[in-house]
Amino acid sequence: MSHLSTQEIIQHLADLTGALTSETDHVRLLDRIILGCMNLTNADGGTLYTLDESSDNDLNIAILHNRSLGIHGKPSNFPTIEIYNSRQQASKLVAVQTFVSKQTINIPDAYSCTQYDFSGTRNFDKQLNYRSKSFLCVPLNDHENVTIGVLQLINAMDEDGAIIEFDQTHKELVQSLASLAATVLTKRRLINAQRELFESFIKLIGRAIDHKSPVTGKHCEQVPEIAMLLADAVNDAERGHFSDTQLTDQELYELRIAAWLHDCGKITTPEYIIDKATKLHTMFDRIELISSRFKIYQQHLQLSFLQQRAHLTTHDAEEQQQQLDNQLTKLSDDLSFLRMANTGKEFMSDEDQNRVKAIGEIRWEDEDGIHNLLSEDEVSNLCINRGTLTEDERQVMRDHIKVTIDMLESLKYPRQLSQVPEIACNHHEHMNGGGYPRGLTGDQLSLRARIMCIADVFEALTSPDRPYKKGMLLSKAMNILGRMVEDGQLDPKLFELFVTSGTYRQYAKNHMSPRQIDQFEISELPGLNLA
C-alpha cells in the first residue's frame, strides 16, 4: 500500500495535472512528473529514459534522481543504452526489455533476479556503496501506441525506510503518471517536428532562390546570421542605449524566421535582372556584339581608304593613312573604355557618360544602309550611373518587396510568429521615411525591423559573390553604413552597437575573404558618436 493518504494522492495528481497547462518548460514538467512518481511511491530513485530520435536504437537518460546519493539531473558521463545489437537481439537490461515488450516490469529484488541483466547495476552499487533492490519500469507509449521511453523507479520504502517491493497501487499510480509523461514527450516531439518542417520549408524557399540565382541564395542565408549576431549584441549590452533591452528567446526565434523570409519575393524576379553582371547583359553580354560592330566599322574605314587611295597623291595618301591610323587607335580606345564602363561602378562621372553618348552618335553607311555604332538602348544602359541596372530594372528589383509583402501577409501565423511580416517586409525602409515601399519612419519600425535594415545592407556590401562587383573592403562597407546613418537611413544607436560590440568583425571573420578584412579606426567612421 502507498504510504500516502487518499487525499494526499489526489492532491499530488491534481498538482501534476495542473502543471500540464501551467508549466511551459517540458523538461521541468517531466522532472516534476518523475519526482511526483517518487513521492507517491516513496521511491529513493527515479530515471526517465527517452528514445534517441536520431538513431531510433538508443535510450538516453533524460532525467535522473537518487535521494540517498544526492543525484539530481543528468550526469554527463552516462552513456546511451543500445536497444538492439548488430544481430537484432534486444539487450537484457530491464529498461530495454520494458521498452521492447511495452509492458510494465516489477522486480522485488534485482539481486535475486536472473531474467534480466543487472550486472551494470551491481557495478554501480559497488562503486557507490549502494543497494539497488526493487525496480518498477513502466513504458511510455504515445497516442499511436509507439513506445518513446521508459520511466524507472528504484527502491520503494516503507515508513521506516526499509526497501520494499512496489505494490499494485504503486504500479497503477506510476502507470497513470507515465501516461502524463508520454503526453508531454509526444507534445514536445510534435511541436519540434512541426517547427523543423516549418524551418525546412523556409530554407527550401531560400534554396529555390539559390538555385535560381546563386547570388541571392547566399544573401538569404547570411542575412539571418548578421541579424542574430546584432540581436545577441542588444541582449548582451551592459551599458548604453540598449542596456535595458532584452529580446526573449521567442522574439529571437521570430527574428530568425523573418530574416530567412525577408527576400522570398525574389523568387518571382527575372533571373536576367538578379544576375545582371554587366550593364549590357540580357541573355548574353552585348559588349561582344558591340565589339563585332566596331570591327565592321574599322573594316569599313579601311576599305573606304583603299578605294580612295588610287585617286590620291602620295602626300595626300600618307596624310589619309595617318588620319586612318589615328581613327582606328581611337576606336580601339573607345572600345576599351566601353568594356570598362560596362562593368558598372559605384559612380559614373558626367564626363564618362558624355563620352558614351558621343560614341553612340558615330554612324556609317554602306550598301546595306545606315548603321549606328551603338543603339539607343545600349547608350542608355552604358550610362547607368551606379551599378548595372537601369531605373526600370531597378524598379522591377524593388518590386520583390511588394511580392514578399503579399506572400507573407497572406499566411496565417501562430501568435508567437505574428510579427514576422513587419520584421521581414520593412528591411528597405529608412529612419527618415525615404525608404520603400511604404515610406515608414524610424518610430514606425520595430527594433527587429531596424536590425534587419542593417543586416540586409551590410551583407549586400560585403558579399564576395555579387556578379557586378567583388566584395568590397570591410572599411569601405562600414564607411558606407556610416554615411547611410548620417543621411538618416539607418538607426544610429544600432550602428553604434554594431561597431562597438565587434559584431561586424565577428561576421567578417566567418564569411568574408581575408583580402576584404582590412584594418581601420572605428573612431573615424562617419555616423558614429562615441562621445
C-alpha positions in Angstrom: 0.0 0.0 0.0 1.1 3.6 -0.6 2.4 5.4 2.4 0.2 8.4 1.4 -3.4 9.0 2.3 -6.0 9.1 -0.4 -6.3 12.9 0.0 -2.6 13.3 -0.4 -2.5 11.1 -3.6 -5.4 13.2 -5.1 -3.5 16.4 -4.3 -0.3 15.1 -5.9 -2.2 14.1 -9.1 -4.1 17.4 -9.2 -0.8 19.3 -8.9 0.8 17.3 -11.7 -2.3 17.6 -13.9 -2.4 21.3 -13.4 1.3 21.6 -14.2 0.5 20.2 -17.7 -1.2 23.6 -18.5 0.8 25.9 -16.4 4.4 24.7 -16.9 5.8 25.9 -20.3 9.2 24.1 -20.0 8.7 20.5 -20.9 12.0 19.4 -19.2 10.8 20.9 -15.9 7.4 19.3 -16.3 9.0 15.9 -16.9 11.2 16.4 -13.8 8.1 17.2 -11.8 6.4 14.0 -13.0 9.4 11.9 -12.1 9.6 13.5 -8.6 5.8 13.0 -8.3 6.2 9.3 -9.0 8.9 9.1 -6.4 6.8 10.9 -3.8 3.7 8.8 -4.5 5.7 5.5 -4.2 8.2 6.8 -1.6 10.9 5.6 -4.1 14.6 6.5 -3.5 15.4 6.9 -7.2 13.8 7.7 -10.5 15.1 7.7 -14.1 13.5 8.8 -17.3 14.8 7.1 -20.5 13.8 8.6 -23.8 14.3 7.2 -27.3 17.0 8.9 -29.3 15.2 10.1 -32.4 18.3 10.4 -34.4 19.1 6.7 -34.2 15.8 5.0 -33.1 18.1 2.4 -31.4 19.3 4.1 -28.3 17.8 5.1 -25.0 19.1 8.3 -23.4 19.0 9.1 -19.8 17.0 12.3 -19.8 16.4 12.8 -16.1 18.0 11.0 -13.1 17.2 11.4 -9.4 18.5 9.5 -6.4 17.9 10.9 -2.9 20.4 8.8 -1.0 23.2 9.5 -3.4 22.2 13.2 -3.9 21.9 12.8 -7.7 19.6 15.3 -9.4 19.6 15.9 -13.1 21.6 14.1 -15.8 25.2 13.1 -15.2 27.2 13.9 -18.3 29.2 10.7 -18.1 26.2 8.4 -18.5 26.3 6.5 -21.8 23.3 5.8 -24.0 21.8 2.3 -23.9 21.7 0.3 -27.2 18.3 -1.4 -27.7 19.3 -3.9 -30.4 22.7 -5.2 -31.2 24.0 -6.0 -34.7 22.2 -9.3 -34.7 18.9 -7.5 -33.9 18.9 -9.1 -30.4 17.4 -6.8 -27.7 19.5 -6.0 -24.7 18.6 -7.9 -21.5 18.7 -4.7 -19.4 15.3 -4.2 -17.7 14.7 -0.8 -19.1 15.3 -2.1 -22.7 13.0 -5.1 -22.1 10.3 -2.8 -20.8 10.7 -0.7 -23.9 10.6 -3.7 -26.3 7.8 -5.5 -24.6 5.7 -2.4 -24.0 4.8 -4.0 -20.6 5.4 -2.8 -17.1 8.0 -4.8 -15.3 8.0 -5.0 -11.4 11.1 -6.7 -9.8 11.1 -7.2 -6.0 14.8 -7.9 -5.7 17.3 -7.3 -8.6 20.0 -9.3 -6.9 17.9 -12.5 -7.0 16.5 -11.9 -10.5 18.1 -13.9 -13.3 15.7 -13.0 -16.1 17.3 -9.6 -16.7 20.9 -8.3 -16.9 21.7 -6.4 -13.7 25.5 -6.6 -14.0 25.7 -2.8 -14.6 23.5 -2.1 -11.6 25.7 -4.3 -9.4 28.9 -2.4 -10.6 27.1 0.9 -9.9 26.1 -0.2 -6.4 29.7 -1.4 -5.7 31.3 1.8 -6.7 28.9 4.0 -4.7 28.2 1.7 -1.8 24.5 1.5 -2.7 21.9 -1.3 -2.9 19.5 -1.2 -5.9 16.9 -3.7 -4.9 13.2 -3.1 -6.0 12.5 -1.9 -9.6 9.4 -0.7 -11.3 9.8 0.0 -15.0 6.9 1.5 -17.0 6.8 2.1 -20.8 5.9 5.5 -22.1 3.6 4.9 -25.1 2.3 7.7 -27.3 -1.1 8.2 -28.9 -0.2 5.7 -31.6 1.0 3.1 -29.0 4.6 3.7 -30.1 7.0 3.4 -27.2 9.0 6.5 -26.8 10.6 6.0 -23.4 10.7 4.2 -20.1 10.1 5.5 -16.6 12.0 3.6 -14.0 11.8 3.8 -10.2 14.2 2.2 -7.7 13.8 1.1 -4.1 10.3 1.8 -2.8 10.5 2.3 1.0 8.1 1.8 3.9 7.6 4.4 6.6 10.6 3.1 8.5 12.9 3.5 5.5 13.2 -0.2 4.7 13.3 -1.2 1.0 10.1 -2.9 -0.1 8.5 -4.2 -3.3 6.5 -1.8 -5.5 2.9 -2.9 -4.9 -0.2 -2.9 -7.1 -1.2 0.6 -6.0 2.3 1.9 -6.8 2.1 0.3 -10.2 -1.3 1.8 -11.1 -0.3 5.3 -9.9 3.0 5.3 -11.8 1.3 4.0 -15.0 -1.1 6.9 -14.8 1.8 9.4 -14.4 3.7 7.6 -17.2 0.8 8.4 -19.5 1.2 12.1 -18.5 5.0 11.9 -19.2 4.3 10.3 -22.6 1.8 13.0 -23.4 4.4 15.7 -22.5 7.1 14.0 -24.6 4.7 13.4 -27.5 3.6 17.0 -27.4 7.2 18.2 -27.4 8.1 15.9 -30.3 5.1 17.0 -32.4 6.0 20.7 -31.7 9.6 20.1 -32.6 8.6 18.1 -35.8 6.3 21.0 -36.9 9.0 23.5 -36.2 11.6 21.5 -38.1 9.2 21.1 -41.0 8.4 24.8 -41.0 12.0 25.8 -40.9 12.9 23.3 -43.6 10.2 24.8 -45.8 11.6 28.3 -45.2 15.1 27.1 -46.1 13.6 25.4 -49.1 12.4 28.8 -50.4 15.9 30.2 -49.8 17.4 27.2 -51.7 14.9 27.7 -54.5 16.1 31.3 -54.8 19.7 30.0 -54.6 19.0 27.6 -57.4 17.5 30.4 -59.5 20.4 32.7 -58.6 23.4 31.8 -56.6 23.9 35.5 -55.9 20.8 36.0 -53.8 20.9 32.5 -52.2 23.9 33.4 -50.1 22.2 36.7 -49.2 19.1 34.8 -47.9 21.3 32.5 -45.9 23.7 35.1 -44.3 21.4 38.0 -43.5 19.8 35.9 -40.7 23.3 35.3 -39.2 24.1 39.1 -39.2 20.7 39.8 -37.7 21.1 37.3 -34.9 24.6 38.5 -34.1 23.3 42.0 -33.8 20.3 40.9 -31.7 22.6 39.0 -29.4 24.7 42.2 -29.0 21.5 44.0 -28.0 20.8 41.4 -25.3 24.5 41.5 -24.1 24.7 45.3 -23.9 25.5 46.2 -20.3 25.6 50.0 -20.9 24.3 52.4 -23.4 21.0 52.7 -25.2 20.2 49.0 -25.1 21.3 48.2 -21.6 17.7 47.8 -20.5 16.5 46.0 -23.7 16.2 42.2 -23.7 14.8 40.2 -26.5 13.2 37.0 -25.4 14.0 33.6 -26.9 10.7 33.7 -28.7 11.4 37.1 -30.1 14.8 36.0 -31.3 13.3 33.0 -33.0 10.7 35.2 -34.7 13.5 37.4 -35.9 15.4 34.5 -37.3 12.3 33.2 -39.2 11.7 36.7 -40.6 15.3 37.1 -41.7 15.1 33.9 -43.6 11.9 35.0 -45.3 12.8 38.7 -45.9 13.6 38.2 -49.7 11.2 35.4 -50.5 9.6 37.6 -53.2 12.7 37.4 -55.2 11.6 34.0 -56.4 9.5 35.9 -58.9 12.2 38.4 -60.0 13.6 37.6 -63.5 17.0 36.0 -63.5 18.4 38.4 -66.1 17.8 41.2 -63.6 19.0 39.4 -60.5 22.1 38.2 -62.2 22.8 41.2 -64.4 26.6 41.2 -64.1 27.2 44.0 -66.6 25.2 46.9 -67.9 24.7 45.3 -71.3 23.8 41.9 -70.0 20.5 40.4 -71.2 20.5 36.8 -72.3 24.2 37.4 -73.1 26.7 40.3 -72.6 26.1 42.6 -75.6 29.5 44.1 -75.3 30.8 41.4 -77.7 28.1 42.4 -80.2 29.4 46.0 -79.9 32.9 44.7 -80.3 31.9 43.0 -83.6 30.3 46.2 -84.7 33.5 48.1 -84.0 35.5 45.7 -86.2 33.0 46.1 -89.0 33.2 49.8 -88.8 37.0 49.7 -88.7 37.0 47.5 -91.8 34.6 49.9 -93.5 37.0 52.8 -92.8 40.0 50.7 -94.1 38.1 49.7 -97.3 37.0 53.3 -97.9 40.6 54.5 -97.7 41.8 51.8 -100.1 39.1 52.7 -102.6 40.2 56.4 -102.4 44.0 55.9 -102.3 44.2 55.2 -106.1 43.0 58.8 -106.7 45.2 60.5 -104.1 48.7 61.9 -104.4 51.4 60.3 -102.4 51.4 63.2 -99.9 47.6 63.1 -99.6 47.7 59.3 -99.3 50.2 59.4 -96.4 48.1 62.1 -94.7 44.9 60.0 -95.1 46.8 56.9 -93.8 47.9 58.8 -90.7 44.3 60.0 -90.1 43.0 56.4 -90.5 45.6 55.1 -88.1 44.6 57.7 -85.5 40.9 56.9 -86.1 41.5 53.2 -85.7 43.5 53.8 -82.5 40.8 56.0 -81.1 38.2 53.3 -81.9 40.3 50.7 -80.0 40.5 53.1 -77.1 36.7 53.7 -77.2 36.0 50.0 -77.2 38.3 49.5 -74.2 36.5 52.4 -72.5 33.1 50.8 -73.2 34.3 47.5 -71.8 35.3 49.3 -68.6 32.0 51.3 -68.5 30.0 48.1 -69.0 31.3 46.6 -65.7 29.3 49.1 -63.6 30.9 51.1 -60.8 29.8 52.8 -57.7 29.6 56.1 -59.6 30.0 57.1 -63.3 31.0 60.7 -64.0 29.2 63.0 -66.3 32.3 63.1 -68.5 32.3 59.4 -69.0 28.5 59.4 -69.7 29.1 62.2 -72.3 31.8 60.1 -73.9 29.4 57.1 -74.2 26.8 59.4 -75.9 29.5 60.8 -78.3 30.4 57.2 -79.3 26.7 56.5 -79.8 26.5 59.3 -82.4 29.0 57.6 -84.7 27.3 56.1 -87.7 28.3 54.9 -91.3 26.6 54.0 -94.5 27.2 51.1 -96.8 25.3 49.1 -99.4 23.1 47.6 -96.6 22.1 51.0 -95.2 23.0 53.3 -92.3 24.5 51.7 -89.2 25.0 53.1 -85.6 28.0 52.1 -83.6 25.7 52.0 -80.5 21.9 51.6 -80.3 19.9 54.0 -78.1 19.3 51.1 -75.6 23.0 50.4 -75.4 23.8 54.0 -74.8 21.1 54.2 -72.1 22.5 51.1 -70.4 26.1 52.1 -70.6 25.3 55.4 -69.0 23.8 53.8 -65.9 25.1 56.0 -63.0 25.6 53.3 -60.4 25.7 49.5 -60.6 24.4 47.7 -63.7 20.6 48.2 -63.5 18.5 50.7 -65.4 15.9 52.6 -63.5 13.2 50.3 -64.9 15.1 47.2 -64.0 15.8 48.7 -60.5 12.1 49.1 -60.1 11.5 45.5 -61.0 14.1 44.5 -58.5 12.5 46.7 -55.9 9.1 45.2 -56.6 10.3 41.9 -55.0 9.5 43.5 -51.6 5.9 44.0 -52.7 5.7 40.4 -53.6 7.3 39.5 -50.3 4.6 41.5 -48.5 1.8 39.8 -50.5 3.3 36.4 -49.7 3.9 36.9 -46.0 0.8 38.8 -45.2 -1.3 36.1 -46.8 -0.1 33.4 -44.3 -1.9 32.5 -41.1 0.6 32.8 -38.3 0.5 31.4 -34.7 0.6 34.1 -32.1 4.3 33.8 -31.4 5.1 34.5 -35.1 2.6 37.2 -35.8 5.3 39.9 -36.2 7.2 38.1 -39.0 5.7 40.2 -41.8 6.5 43.5 -40.0 10.1 42.4 -39.4 10.7 40.9 -42.8 8.9 43.3 -45.1 10.4 46.6 -43.8 14.1 46.0 -44.4 14.2 48.6 -47.2 12.6 51.3 -45.1 14.6 54.3 -43.8 14.6 56.0 -40.5 13.9 59.3 -42.3 10.9 57.9 -44.2 12.8 57.8 -47.5 12.8 54.1 -48.0 10.3 51.8 -49.8 7.7 50.5 -50.4 5.7 52.2 -47.6 7.9 55.2 -46.7 7.8 54.4 -43.0 9.8 56.4 -40.4 12.0 55.1 -37.6 9.3 55.4 -35.0 7.1 53.2 -37.1 9.7 50.4 -37.3 10.2 47.8 -34.6 13.7 47.3 -33.2 13.9 44.0 -35.0 12.9 45.5 -38.3 15.7 48.1 -37.8 18.1 45.3 -37.1 17.1 43.8 -40.4 17.8 47.1 -42.3 21.5 47.0 -41.2 21.9 43.3 -41.7 20.5 43.5 -45.3 22.8 46.4 -46.4 25.9 45.0 -44.7 25.6 41.6 -46.3 24.9 43.1 -49.8 28.0 45.4 -49.5 30.4 42.7 -48.2 29.2 39.6 -50.2 32.1 38.4 -52.3 29.9 36.7 -54.9 27.9 39.5 -56.4 28.0 39.3 -60.3 28.6 43.1 -60.7 31.4 43.6 -58.2 33.9 41.9 -56.0 33.2 42.0 -52.3 34.3 45.4 -51.1 36.8 46.0 -48.3 35.4 46.0 -44.7 36.5 49.5 -44.1 34.6 50.8 -47.2 31.5 48.9 -46.3 31.5 50.3 -42.8 32.0 53.8 -44.2 29.0 53.4 -46.4 26.9 52.2 -43.5 28.1 55.3 -41.6 27.2 57.6 -44.4 23.7 56.0 -44.5 23.4 56.7 -40.8 24.4 60.3 -41.4 21.8 60.5 -44.2 19.1 59.3 -41.8 18.6 55.9 -43.4 19.8 53.6 -40.7 19.4 53.5 -36.9 22.4 55.4 -35.4 22.1 53.6 -32.0 22.1 50.2 -33.6 25.0 51.1 -35.9 27.0 52.2 -32.8 26.3 48.9 -31.2 27.1 47.1 -34.4 30.5 48.7 -34.3 31.4 48.8 -30.6 30.3 45.2 -29.9 32.5 43.9 -32.7 29.6 42.3 -34.4 30.7 43.5 -37.8 34.2 41.9 -37.4 32.8 38.7 -35.9 30.7 38.2 -39.1 33.6 39.3 -41.3 35.9 36.6 -39.9 33.4 33.9 -40.6 32.1 34.9 -44.1 34.4 37.5 -45.8 37.5 36.7 -47.7 40.8 37.6 -46.0 41.6 40.2 -48.6 38.4 42.1 -47.7 39.2 42.4 -43.9 41.4 45.4 -43.6 42.3 47.5 -40.6 40.7 50.9 -39.8 40.0 53.2 -36.9 36.4 52.9 -35.9 36.6 56.4 -34.4 36.9 57.7 -37.9 33.7 56.1 -39.2 31.0 58.6 -40.2 27.7 58.4 -38.4 29.3 57.2 -35.2 29.1 59.1 -31.9 31.4 57.6 -29.3 31.5 60.6 -27.0 
